[in-house]
PDB file of C-alpha atoms in Angstrom:
ATOM      1  CA  UNK Y   1       0.015   0.049  -0.005  1.00 50.00           C
ATOM      2  CA  UNK Y   2       1.456   3.259  -1.088  1.00 55.00           C
ATOM      3  CA  UNK Y   3       2.107   5.636   1.897  1.00 57.00           C
ATOM      4  CA  UNK Y   4       0.244   8.952   1.808  1.00 60.00           C
ATOM      5  CA  UNK Y   5       2.212  12.029   1.469  1.00 65.00           C
ATOM      6  CA  UNK Y   6       1.766  14.456   4.458  1.00 71.00           C
ATOM      7  CA  UNK Y   7       1.746  17.321   2.022  1.00 76.00           C
ATOM      8  CA  UNK Y   8       0.296  17.190  -1.442  1.00 84.00           C
ATOM      9  CA  UNK Y   9       1.395  19.110  -4.473  1.00 85.00           C
ATOM     10  CA  UNK Y  10      -1.691  21.333  -4.013  1.00 88.00           C
ATOM     11  CA  UNK Y  11      -0.749  21.895  -0.419  1.00 86.00           C
ATOM     12  CA  UNK Y  12       2.840  23.006  -1.358  1.00 89.00           C
ATOM     13  CA  UNK Y  13       1.409  25.291  -4.074  1.00 92.00           C
ATOM     14  CA  UNK Y  14      -0.957  26.906  -1.660  1.00 90.00           C
ATOM     15  CA  UNK Y  15       1.851  27.429   0.788  1.00 91.00           C
ATOM     16  CA  UNK Y  16       4.119  28.955  -1.810  1.00 93.00           C
ATOM     17  CA  UNK Y  17       1.426  31.413  -2.720  1.00 94.00           C
ATOM     18  CA  UNK Y  18       0.753  32.342   0.850  1.00 94.00           C
ATOM     19  CA  UNK Y  19       4.431  32.426   1.792  1.00 94.00           C
ATOM     20  CA  UNK Y  20       5.093  36.224   0.857  1.00 94.00           C
ATOM     21  CA  UNK Y  21       2.198  37.204   3.024  1.00 94.00           C
ATOM     22  CA  UNK Y  22       3.299  35.041   5.976  1.00 93.00           C
ATOM     23  CA  UNK Y  23       6.782  36.285   5.832  1.00 95.00           C
ATOM     24  CA  UNK Y  24       5.611  39.900   5.561  1.00 94.00           C
ATOM     25  CA  UNK Y  25       3.389  39.495   8.608  1.00 92.00           C
ATOM     26  CA  UNK Y  26       6.166  37.661  10.532  1.00 92.00           C
ATOM     27  CA  UNK Y  27       8.740  40.489   9.640  1.00 93.00           C
ATOM     28  CA  UNK Y  28       6.656  43.569   9.608  1.00 92.00           C
ATOM     29  CA  UNK Y  29       4.098  42.877  12.225  1.00 91.00           C
ATOM     30  CA  UNK Y  30       4.657  39.829  14.593  1.00 93.00           C
ATOM     31  CA  UNK Y  31       8.450  40.515  14.885  1.00 94.00           C
ATOM     32  CA  UNK Y  32       8.232  44.210  15.753  1.00 94.00           C
ATOM     33  CA  UNK Y  33       5.490  43.380  18.327  1.00 94.00           C
ATOM     34  CA  UNK Y  34       7.651  40.949  20.186  1.00 95.00           C
ATOM     35  CA  UNK Y  35      10.485  43.370  20.143  1.00 95.00           C
ATOM     36  CA  UNK Y  36       8.421  46.175  21.290  1.00 95.00           C
ATOM     37  CA  UNK Y  37       7.314  44.043  24.283  1.00 96.00           C
ATOM     38  CA  UNK Y  38      10.993  43.228  25.157  1.00 96.00           C
ATOM     39  CA  UNK Y  39      11.666  47.092  24.891  1.00 96.00           C
ATOM     40  CA  UNK Y  40       8.887  47.818  27.235  1.00 96.00           C
ATOM     41  CA  UNK Y  41      10.830  45.935  29.855  1.00 96.00           C
ATOM     42  CA  UNK Y  42      13.801  48.068  29.635  1.00 96.00           C
ATOM     43  CA  UNK Y  43      14.644  51.841  30.033  1.00 94.00           C
ATOM     44  CA  UNK Y  44      15.745  52.047  26.440  1.00 94.00           C
ATOM     45  CA  UNK Y  45      15.993  55.404  24.862  1.00 92.00           C
ATOM     46  CA  UNK Y  46      16.609  56.485  21.176  1.00 87.00           C
ATOM     47  CA  UNK Y  47      20.262  56.946  21.895  1.00 87.00           C
ATOM     48  CA  UNK Y  48      20.964  54.102  24.398  1.00 88.00           C
ATOM     49  CA  UNK Y  49      20.423  50.427  24.381  1.00 85.00           C
ATOM     50  CA  UNK Y  50      18.959  50.638  28.010  1.00 86.00           C
ATOM     51  CA  UNK Y  51      18.889  47.995  30.852  1.00 94.00           C
ATOM     52  CA  UNK Y  52      16.247  45.486  31.824  1.00 94.00           C
ATOM     53  CA  UNK Y  53      13.937  46.873  34.414  1.00 95.00           C
ATOM     54  CA  UNK Y  54      11.111  44.243  34.300  1.00 94.00           C
ATOM     55  CA  UNK Y  55       7.723  45.809  34.478  1.00 95.00           C
ATOM     56  CA  UNK Y  56       8.693  49.042  36.099  1.00 95.00           C
ATOM     57  CA  UNK Y  57       7.446  51.087  33.149  1.00 95.00           C
ATOM     58  CA  UNK Y  58       4.066  49.525  33.539  1.00 96.00           C
ATOM     59  CA  UNK Y  59       4.218  50.243  37.273  1.00 94.00           C
ATOM     60  CA  UNK Y  60       5.049  53.880  36.742  1.00 94.00           C
ATOM     61  CA  UNK Y  61       2.265  54.398  34.276  1.00 94.00           C
ATOM     62  CA  UNK Y  62      -0.434  52.700  36.100  1.00 93.00           C
ATOM     63  CA  UNK Y  63       0.445  53.892  39.555  1.00 91.00           C
ATOM     64  CA  UNK Y  64      -0.071  57.510  38.586  1.00 84.00           C
ATOM     65  CA  UNK Y  65       3.631  58.517  38.693  1.00 86.00           C
ATOM     66  CA  UNK Y  66       3.261  59.130  34.972  1.00 84.00           C
ATOM     67  CA  UNK Y  67       1.407  62.509  35.334  1.00 85.00           C
ATOM     68  CA  UNK Y  68      -0.119  62.522  31.826  1.00 92.00           C
ATOM     69  CA  UNK Y  69      -1.171  58.846  31.395  1.00 94.00           C
ATOM     70  CA  UNK Y  70      -4.558  59.007  33.114  1.00 94.00           C
ATOM     71  CA  UNK Y  71      -5.364  62.429  31.515  1.00 94.00           C
ATOM     72  CA  UNK Y  72      -4.633  61.298  27.936  1.00 96.00           C
ATOM     73  CA  UNK Y  73      -6.445  58.006  28.651  1.00 96.00           C
ATOM     74  CA  UNK Y  74      -9.511  59.938  29.951  1.00 96.00           C
ATOM     75  CA  UNK Y  75      -9.532  62.313  26.940  1.00 96.00           C
ATOM     76  CA  UNK Y  76      -9.341  59.478  24.443  1.00 97.00           C
ATOM     77  CA  UNK Y  77     -12.163  57.595  26.069  1.00 96.00           C
ATOM     78  CA  UNK Y  78     -14.347  60.751  26.176  1.00 97.00           C
ATOM     79  CA  UNK Y  79     -13.692  61.051  22.440  1.00 97.00           C
ATOM     80  CA  UNK Y  80     -14.423  57.558  21.608  1.00 97.00           C
ATOM     81  CA  UNK Y  81     -17.556  57.146  23.645  1.00 96.00           C
ATOM     82  CA  UNK Y  82     -19.121  60.224  22.012  1.00 96.00           C
ATOM     83  CA  UNK Y  83     -17.666  60.006  18.344  1.00 96.00           C
ATOM     84  CA  UNK Y  84     -18.238  56.301  17.774  1.00 97.00           C
ATOM     85  CA  UNK Y  85     -22.004  56.555  18.420  1.00 96.00           C
ATOM     86  CA  UNK Y  86     -22.604  59.718  16.452  1.00 96.00           C
ATOM     87  CA  UNK Y  87     -20.419  58.420  13.582  1.00 96.00           C
ATOM     88  CA  UNK Y  88     -22.521  55.276  13.242  1.00 97.00           C
ATOM     89  CA  UNK Y  89     -25.680  57.061  13.437  1.00 96.00           C
ATOM     90  CA  UNK Y  90     -24.780  59.728  10.899  1.00 95.00           C
ATOM     91  CA  UNK Y  91     -23.301  57.095   8.472  1.00 95.00           C
ATOM     92  CA  UNK Y  92     -26.529  54.852   9.067  1.00 96.00           C
ATOM     93  CA  UNK Y  93     -28.711  57.806   8.256  1.00 95.00           C
ATOM     94  CA  UNK Y  94     -26.950  58.754   4.973  1.00 93.00           C
ATOM     95  CA  UNK Y  95     -27.047  55.143   3.979  1.00 93.00           C
ATOM     96  CA  UNK Y  96     -30.743  55.124   4.417  1.00 93.00           C
ATOM     97  CA  UNK Y  97     -31.167  58.154   2.308  1.00 91.00           C
ATOM     98  CA  UNK Y  98     -28.795  56.990  -0.429  1.00 90.00           C
ATOM     99  CA  UNK Y  99     -30.709  53.609  -0.508  1.00 88.00           C
ATOM    100  CA  UNK Y 100     -33.871  55.521  -1.438  1.00 86.00           C
ATOM    101  CA  UNK Y 101     -32.223  57.257  -4.304  1.00 84.00           C
ATOM    102  CA  UNK Y 102     -33.027  55.691  -7.654  1.00 77.00           C
ATOM    103  CA  UNK Y 103     -30.852  57.738  -9.846  1.00 80.00           C
ATOM    104  CA  UNK Y 104     -27.287  59.048  -9.132  1.00 78.00           C
ATOM    105  CA  UNK Y 105     -26.614  56.720  -6.149  1.00 77.00           C
ATOM    106  CA  UNK Y 106     -23.023  56.132  -7.240  1.00 81.00           C
ATOM    107  CA  UNK Y 107     -22.457  59.795  -7.663  1.00 86.00           C
ATOM    108  CA  UNK Y 108     -23.648  60.737  -4.092  1.00 83.00           C
ATOM    109  CA  UNK Y 109     -21.834  57.727  -2.784  1.00 83.00           C
ATOM    110  CA  UNK Y 110     -18.569  59.038  -4.224  1.00 84.00           C
ATOM    111  CA  UNK Y 111     -19.160  62.601  -2.891  1.00 85.00           C
ATOM    112  CA  UNK Y 112     -19.650  61.178   0.679  1.00 84.00           C
ATOM    113  CA  UNK Y 113     -16.718  58.781   0.395  1.00 86.00           C
ATOM    114  CA  UNK Y 114     -14.408  61.488  -1.136  1.00 86.00           C
ATOM    115  CA  UNK Y 115     -13.116  62.892   2.107  1.00 85.00           C
ATOM    116  CA  UNK Y 116     -11.809  59.545   3.174  1.00 85.00           C
ATOM    117  CA  UNK Y 117      -9.242  59.565   0.338  1.00 88.00           C
ATOM    118  CA  UNK Y 118      -7.968  63.118   1.076  1.00 88.00           C
ATOM    119  CA  UNK Y 119      -4.703  62.984   3.113  1.00 89.00           C
ATOM    120  CA  UNK Y 120      -5.464  63.687   6.963  1.00 89.00           C
ATOM    121  CA  UNK Y 121      -2.752  66.484   6.973  1.00 92.00           C
ATOM    122  CA  UNK Y 122      -4.479  68.609   4.197  1.00 92.00           C
ATOM    123  CA  UNK Y 123      -7.965  68.057   5.860  1.00 92.00           C
ATOM    124  CA  UNK Y 124      -6.474  69.023   9.329  1.00 93.00           C
ATOM    125  CA  UNK Y 125      -4.920  72.118   7.910  1.00 93.00           C
ATOM    126  CA  UNK Y 126      -8.440  73.114   6.280  1.00 93.00           C
ATOM    127  CA  UNK Y 127     -10.217  72.537   9.524  1.00 95.00           C
ATOM    128  CA  UNK Y 128      -7.578  74.465  11.446  1.00 95.00           C
ATOM    129  CA  UNK Y 129      -8.391  77.504   9.211  1.00 94.00           C
ATOM    130  CA  UNK Y 130     -12.312  76.841   9.372  1.00 95.00           C
ATOM    131  CA  UNK Y 131     -12.192  76.825  13.361  1.00 95.00           C
ATOM    132  CA  UNK Y 132      -9.618  79.734  13.653  1.00 93.00           C
ATOM    133  CA  UNK Y 133     -10.995  82.167  16.290  1.00 91.00           C
ATOM    134  CA  UNK Y 134     -10.256  85.311  14.606  1.00 89.00           C
ATOM    135  CA  UNK Y 135     -10.486  84.524  10.767  1.00 88.00           C
ATOM    136  CA  UNK Y 136     -12.255  81.143  10.633  1.00 92.00           C
ATOM    137  CA  UNK Y 137     -15.290  80.439   8.485  1.00 93.00           C
ATOM    138  CA  UNK Y 138     -17.217  78.863  11.502  1.00 94.00           C
ATOM    139  CA  UNK Y 139     -17.051  82.188  13.619  1.00 93.00           C
ATOM    140  CA  UNK Y 140     -17.799  84.217  10.438  1.00 93.00           C
ATOM    141  CA  UNK Y 141     -20.917  82.149   9.969  1.00 93.00           C
ATOM    142  CA  UNK Y 142     -21.915  82.495  13.515  1.00 92.00           C
ATOM    143  CA  UNK Y 143     -21.303  86.384  13.262  1.00 90.00           C
ATOM    144  CA  UNK Y 144     -23.553  86.603  10.146  1.00 91.00           C
ATOM    145  CA  UNK Y 145     -26.240  84.850  12.149  1.00 91.00           C
ATOM    146  CA  UNK Y 146     -26.000  87.281  14.999  1.00 90.00           C
ATOM    147  CA  UNK Y 147     -24.354  84.832  17.297  1.00 88.00           C
ATOM    148  CA  UNK Y 148     -21.327  85.067  19.462  1.00 87.00           C
ATOM    149  CA  UNK Y 149     -18.046  83.666  18.417  1.00 89.00           C
ATOM    150  CA  UNK Y 150     -16.812  80.276  19.965  1.00 92.00           C
ATOM    151  CA  UNK Y 151     -13.234  79.483  20.908  1.00 93.00           C
ATOM    152  CA  UNK Y 152     -13.354  76.025  19.253  1.00 94.00           C
ATOM    153  CA  UNK Y 153      -9.863  74.653  19.381  1.00 94.00           C
ATOM    154  CA  UNK Y 154      -8.752  77.244  21.862  1.00 93.00           C
ATOM    155  CA  UNK Y 155     -11.038  76.204  24.615  1.00 94.00           C
ATOM    156  CA  UNK Y 156     -10.388  73.294  26.905  1.00 94.00           C
ATOM    157  CA  UNK Y 157     -14.123  72.631  27.154  1.00 94.00           C
ATOM    158  CA  UNK Y 158     -14.709  72.948  23.255  1.00 95.00           C
ATOM    159  CA  UNK Y 159     -11.630  71.165  21.773  1.00 96.00           C
ATOM    160  CA  UNK Y 160     -12.660  67.524  22.190  1.00 96.00           C
ATOM    161  CA  UNK Y 161     -16.222  68.233  20.989  1.00 96.00           C
ATOM    162  CA  UNK Y 162     -14.746  70.072  17.950  1.00 96.00           C
ATOM    163  CA  UNK Y 163     -12.636  66.946  17.094  1.00 97.00           C
ATOM    164  CA  UNK Y 164     -15.864  64.805  17.434  1.00 96.00           C
ATOM    165  CA  UNK Y 165     -17.643  67.173  14.934  1.00 95.00           C
ATOM    166  CA  UNK Y 166     -14.644  67.110  12.688  1.00 94.00           C
ATOM    167  CA  UNK Y 167     -14.597  63.219  12.819  1.00 93.00           C
ATOM    168  CA  UNK Y 168     -18.183  63.262  11.178  1.00 91.00           C
ATOM    169  CA  UNK Y 169     -16.411  64.337   7.978  1.00 89.00           C
ATOM    170  CA  UNK Y 170     -14.952  60.995   7.656  1.00 88.00           C
ATOM    171  CA  UNK Y 171     -17.891  58.638   7.832  1.00 92.00           C
ATOM    172  CA  UNK Y 172     -17.558  57.391   4.129  1.00 91.00           C
ATOM    173  CA  UNK Y 173     -16.293  53.891   5.034  1.00 92.00           C
ATOM    174  CA  UNK Y 174     -19.022  53.201   7.276  1.00 95.00           C
ATOM    175  CA  UNK Y 175     -21.642  54.646   5.064  1.00 93.00           C
ATOM    176  CA  UNK Y 176     -20.625  52.517   2.142  1.00 92.00           C
ATOM    177  CA  UNK Y 177     -20.642  49.295   4.283  1.00 94.00           C
ATOM    178  CA  UNK Y 178     -24.049  50.276   5.656  1.00 95.00           C
ATOM    179  CA  UNK Y 179     -25.357  50.920   2.064  1.00 92.00           C
ATOM    180  CA  UNK Y 180     -24.052  47.603   0.917  1.00 91.00           C
ATOM    181  CA  UNK Y 181     -25.869  45.867   4.047  1.00 93.00           C
ATOM    182  CA  UNK Y 182     -29.163  47.814   3.316  1.00 92.00           C
ATOM    183  CA  UNK Y 183     -29.155  46.488  -0.311  1.00 88.00           C
ATOM    184  CA  UNK Y 184     -29.059  42.888   1.147  1.00 87.00           C
ATOM    185  CA  UNK Y 185     -32.328  43.515   3.258  1.00 89.00           C
ATOM    186  CA  UNK Y 186     -34.891  41.207   1.447  1.00 88.00           C
ATOM    187  CA  UNK Y 187     -37.645  43.231  -0.184  1.00 86.00           C
ATOM    188  CA  UNK Y 188     -40.394  40.503   0.696  1.00 89.00           C
ATOM    189  CA  UNK Y 189     -39.893  41.302   4.251  1.00 87.00           C
ATOM    190  CA  UNK Y 190     -40.333  45.161   3.756  1.00 87.00           C
ATOM    191  CA  UNK Y 191     -43.390  44.316   1.566  1.00 88.00           C
ATOM    192  CA  UNK Y 192     -44.916  42.140   4.111  1.00 90.00           C
ATOM    193  CA  UNK Y 193     -44.536  44.898   6.638  1.00 88.00           C
ATOM    194  CA  UNK Y 194     -46.258  47.402   4.285  1.00 87.00           C
ATOM    195  CA  UNK Y 195     -49.206  44.927   3.811  1.00 88.00           C
ATOM    196  CA  UNK Y 196     -49.570  44.710   7.527  1.00 84.00           C
ATOM    197  CA  UNK Y 197     -49.892  48.474   7.732  1.00 85.00           C
ATOM    198  CA  UNK Y 198     -46.246  49.214   8.778  1.00 84.00           C
ATOM    199  CA  UNK Y 199     -44.885  52.676   8.051  1.00 88.00           C
ATOM    200  CA  UNK Y 200     -41.324  53.628   7.607  1.00 86.00           C
ATOM    201  CA  UNK Y 201     -40.632  53.572  11.425  1.00 90.00           C
ATOM    202  CA  UNK Y 202     -42.015  50.069  11.741  1.00 90.00           C
ATOM    203  CA  UNK Y 203     -39.977  48.861   8.840  1.00 90.00           C
ATOM    204  CA  UNK Y 204     -36.884  50.510  10.265  1.00 92.00           C
ATOM    205  CA  UNK Y 205     -37.192  49.120  13.825  1.00 91.00           C
ATOM    206  CA  UNK Y 206     -38.711  45.693  13.158  1.00 90.00           C
ATOM    207  CA  UNK Y 207     -36.963  44.685   9.878  1.00 91.00           C
ATOM    208  CA  UNK Y 208     -34.073  46.897   8.805  1.00 93.00           C
ATOM    209  CA  UNK Y 209     -32.207  47.483  12.102  1.00 94.00           C
ATOM    210  CA  UNK Y 210     -32.491  43.871  13.294  1.00 92.00           C
ATOM    211  CA  UNK Y 211     -31.146  42.565   9.913  1.00 92.00           C
ATOM    212  CA  UNK Y 212     -28.543  45.119   9.883  1.00 94.00           C
ATOM    213  CA  UNK Y 213     -27.013  44.389  13.292  1.00 95.00           C
ATOM    214  CA  UNK Y 214     -24.124  42.206  11.860  1.00 95.00           C
ATOM    215  CA  UNK Y 215     -23.076  45.254   9.710  1.00 95.00           C
ATOM    216  CA  UNK Y 216     -23.663  47.622  12.765  1.00 96.00           C
ATOM    217  CA  UNK Y 217     -21.454  45.252  14.857  1.00 96.00           C
ATOM    218  CA  UNK Y 218     -18.636  45.234  12.310  1.00 96.00           C
ATOM    219  CA  UNK Y 219     -18.641  49.041  11.971  1.00 97.00           C
ATOM    220  CA  UNK Y 220     -18.781  49.304  15.770  1.00 96.00           C
ATOM    221  CA  UNK Y 221     -15.699  47.348  16.264  1.00 96.00           C
ATOM    222  CA  UNK Y 222     -13.701  49.067  13.438  1.00 96.00           C
ATOM    223  CA  UNK Y 223     -14.711  52.462  14.462  1.00 96.00           C
ATOM    224  CA  UNK Y 224     -13.919  51.896  18.024  1.00 96.00           C
ATOM    225  CA  UNK Y 225     -10.481  50.690  17.302  1.00 95.00           C
ATOM    226  CA  UNK Y 226      -9.860  53.717  14.910  1.00 95.00           C
ATOM    227  CA  UNK Y 227     -11.121  56.070  17.604  1.00 96.00           C
ATOM    228  CA  UNK Y 228      -8.608  54.944  20.169  1.00 96.00           C
ATOM    229  CA  UNK Y 229      -5.907  55.457  17.542  1.00 95.00           C
ATOM    230  CA  UNK Y 230      -6.625  59.253  16.779  1.00 95.00           C
ATOM    231  CA  UNK Y 231      -3.341  61.006  16.199  1.00 96.00           C
ATOM    232  CA  UNK Y 232      -2.947  63.056  13.117  1.00 94.00           C
ATOM    233  CA  UNK Y 233      -5.734  65.668  13.783  1.00 94.00           C
ATOM    234  CA  UNK Y 234      -4.757  66.658  17.246  1.00 95.00           C
ATOM    235  CA  UNK Y 235      -1.018  66.597  16.346  1.00 96.00           C
ATOM    236  CA  UNK Y 236      -1.478  68.963  13.299  1.00 95.00           C
ATOM    237  CA  UNK Y 237      -4.204  71.224  14.767  1.00 96.00           C
ATOM    238  CA  UNK Y 238      -3.564  71.624  18.631  1.00 95.00           C
ATOM    239  CA  UNK Y 239      -0.596  69.437  19.384  1.00 94.00           C
ATOM    240  CA  UNK Y 240      -2.254  68.493  22.489  1.00 94.00           C
ATOM    241  CA  UNK Y 241      -3.460  71.855  23.632  1.00 90.00           C
ATOM    242  CA  UNK Y 242      -4.842  73.947  25.083  1.00 92.00           C
ATOM    243  CA  UNK Y 243      -3.440  72.855  28.470  1.00 89.00           C
ATOM    244  CA  UNK Y 244      -3.223  69.147  27.526  1.00 91.00           C
ATOM    245  CA  UNK Y 245      -6.946  69.017  27.058  1.00 95.00           C
ATOM    246  CA  UNK Y 246      -6.572  67.349  23.588  1.00 95.00           C
ATOM    247  CA  UNK Y 247      -3.591  65.163  24.443  1.00 96.00           C
ATOM    248  CA  UNK Y 248      -4.920  61.951  23.112  1.00 97.00           C
ATOM    249  CA  UNK Y 249      -3.367  58.687  24.020  1.00 97.00           C
ATOM    250  CA  UNK Y 250      -1.431  57.958  20.780  1.00 97.00           C
ATOM    251  CA  UNK Y 251      -0.242  61.683  20.694  1.00 97.00           C
ATOM    252  CA  UNK Y 252       1.209  61.219  24.207  1.00 96.00           C
ATOM    253  CA  UNK Y 253       2.620  57.925  23.159  1.00 96.00           C
ATOM    254  CA  UNK Y 254       4.402  59.667  20.288  1.00 96.00           C
ATOM    255  CA  UNK Y 255       5.728  62.304  22.643  1.00 95.00           C
ATOM    256  CA  UNK Y 256       7.198  59.669  24.902  1.00 95.00           C
ATOM    257  CA  UNK Y 257       8.865  58.014  22.079  1.00 95.00           C
ATOM    258  CA  UNK Y 258      10.130  60.784  19.812  1.00 94.00           C
ATOM    259  CA  UNK Y 259      10.086  63.938  22.199  1.00 94.00           C
ATOM    260  CA  UNK Y 260      11.154  62.620  25.449  1.00 93.00           C
ATOM    261  CA  UNK Y 261      13.015  59.694  23.626  1.00 93.00           C
ATOM    262  CA  UNK Y 262      11.872  57.130  26.304  1.00 94.00           C
ATOM    263  CA  UNK Y 263      11.240  54.260  23.978  1.00 95.00           C
ATOM    264  CA  UNK Y 264      10.735  51.753  26.832  1.00 96.00           C
ATOM    265  CA  UNK Y 265       8.012  53.738  28.298  1.00 95.00           C
ATOM    266  CA  UNK Y 266       6.476  54.333  24.956  1.00 96.00           C
ATOM    267  CA  UNK Y 267       6.455  50.638  24.117  1.00 96.00           C
ATOM    268  CA  UNK Y 268       4.653  50.035  27.430  1.00 97.00           C
ATOM    269  CA  UNK Y 269       2.113  52.529  26.494  1.00 97.00           C
ATOM    270  CA  UNK Y 270       1.507  50.851  23.209  1.00 96.00           C
ATOM    271  CA  UNK Y 271       1.129  47.494  24.853  1.00 97.00           C
ATOM    272  CA  UNK Y 272      -1.370  48.891  27.229  1.00 96.00           C
ATOM    273  CA  UNK Y 273      -3.553  50.293  24.606  1.00 96.00           C
ATOM    274  CA  UNK Y 274      -3.256  47.074  22.651  1.00 95.00           C
ATOM    275  CA  UNK Y 275      -4.507  45.205  25.679  1.00 96.00           C
ATOM    276  CA  UNK Y 276      -7.260  47.624  26.420  1.00 95.00           C
ATOM    277  CA  UNK Y 277      -8.515  47.454  22.834  1.00 95.00           C
ATOM    278  CA  UNK Y 278      -8.242  43.612  22.869  1.00 95.00           C
ATOM    279  CA  UNK Y 279     -10.338  43.496  25.998  1.00 96.00           C
ATOM    280  CA  UNK Y 280     -12.879  45.950  24.739  1.00 95.00           C
ATOM    281  CA  UNK Y 281     -13.153  43.945  21.363  1.00 94.00           C
ATOM    282  CA  UNK Y 282     -13.546  40.597  23.445  1.00 96.00           C
ATOM    283  CA  UNK Y 283     -16.518  42.350  25.545  1.00 96.00           C
ATOM    284  CA  UNK Y 284     -18.167  43.537  22.355  1.00 95.00           C
ATOM    285  CA  UNK Y 285     -17.997  40.035  20.838  1.00 94.00           C
ATOM    286  CA  UNK Y 286     -19.375  38.627  24.079  1.00 95.00           C
ATOM    287  CA  UNK Y 287     -22.251  41.050  24.038  1.00 95.00           C
ATOM    288  CA  UNK Y 288     -23.108  40.500  20.335  1.00 93.00           C
ATOM    289  CA  UNK Y 289     -24.871  37.291  21.058  1.00 91.00           C
ATOM    290  CA  UNK Y 290     -27.577  39.400  22.895  1.00 92.00           C
ATOM    291  CA  UNK Y 291     -28.220  41.908  20.079  1.00 93.00           C
ATOM    292  CA  UNK Y 292     -26.601  40.699  16.750  1.00 93.00           C
ATOM    293  CA  UNK Y 293     -29.179  38.770  14.616  1.00 86.00           C
ATOM    294  CA  UNK Y 294     -28.299  36.955  11.442  1.00 82.00           C
ATOM    295  CA  UNK Y 295     -31.007  36.358   8.827  1.00 69.00           C
ATOM    296  CA  UNK Y 296     -32.273  32.766   8.735  1.00 62.00           C
ATOM    297  CA  UNK Y 297     -31.239  31.923  12.194  1.00 62.00           C
ATOM    298  CA  UNK Y 298     -33.552  30.470  14.571  1.00 55.00           C
TER     299      UNK Y 298
END
């Protein structure tokens, strides 16, 4: 009896095609992650190799000896827990409107998606001008309406809400995914709802939203992860000000690494946010069994 080979020719062909991706992942993702964890256990700086100090960096960060950690973490959580729901609601509402359009749907979809492909640096500079206290378009508009001017990016109370508003400009990816999900909602269920006397609100709450929960869940996960990684806008527009009120977590991590040159501390900060996002993702996945419904399941 001929002994069966452990790997067939088809298996070897598949491995050969997948090998570049596997090597790229190990070299550019897994390898640097392992190295960054080792660095987080040292007092390494940009100009010195550093010494092994165990979990001292984590202890300093979590114990409150790092004066900016909890502040930056709180600002980031404040931003995420307000911007994520607003982004999802706005993207879903626009997707609903576009789904009703019979002609020109691709044109409007392109218009709403276009800001996504514009570089963040350019967009940030434009928004900086719009919200300029003295010469900005936003305050000029308020003045023409007979209202007082706002400090926007120059106020500790207004700066994070301003970033939340700015982030609504970038809802194109979520909107496109919602629109694709809406086009998969069975028409027979919507027609059955209409025959039973259901209006738009009934269709939305009893048919559309329940069937869209897998898409909502996906957008929730992605938008939450992206929210915790906000960096370019505050770096360009406020650089953490005024008075550290927009010092978001990743911006603080960047300062620790490339301004204070504490690579060990920065690596520890990176691993802490990685663990936090991982825990949050697990909790969201655990909660999904209570509110995410798939079409056809009992």
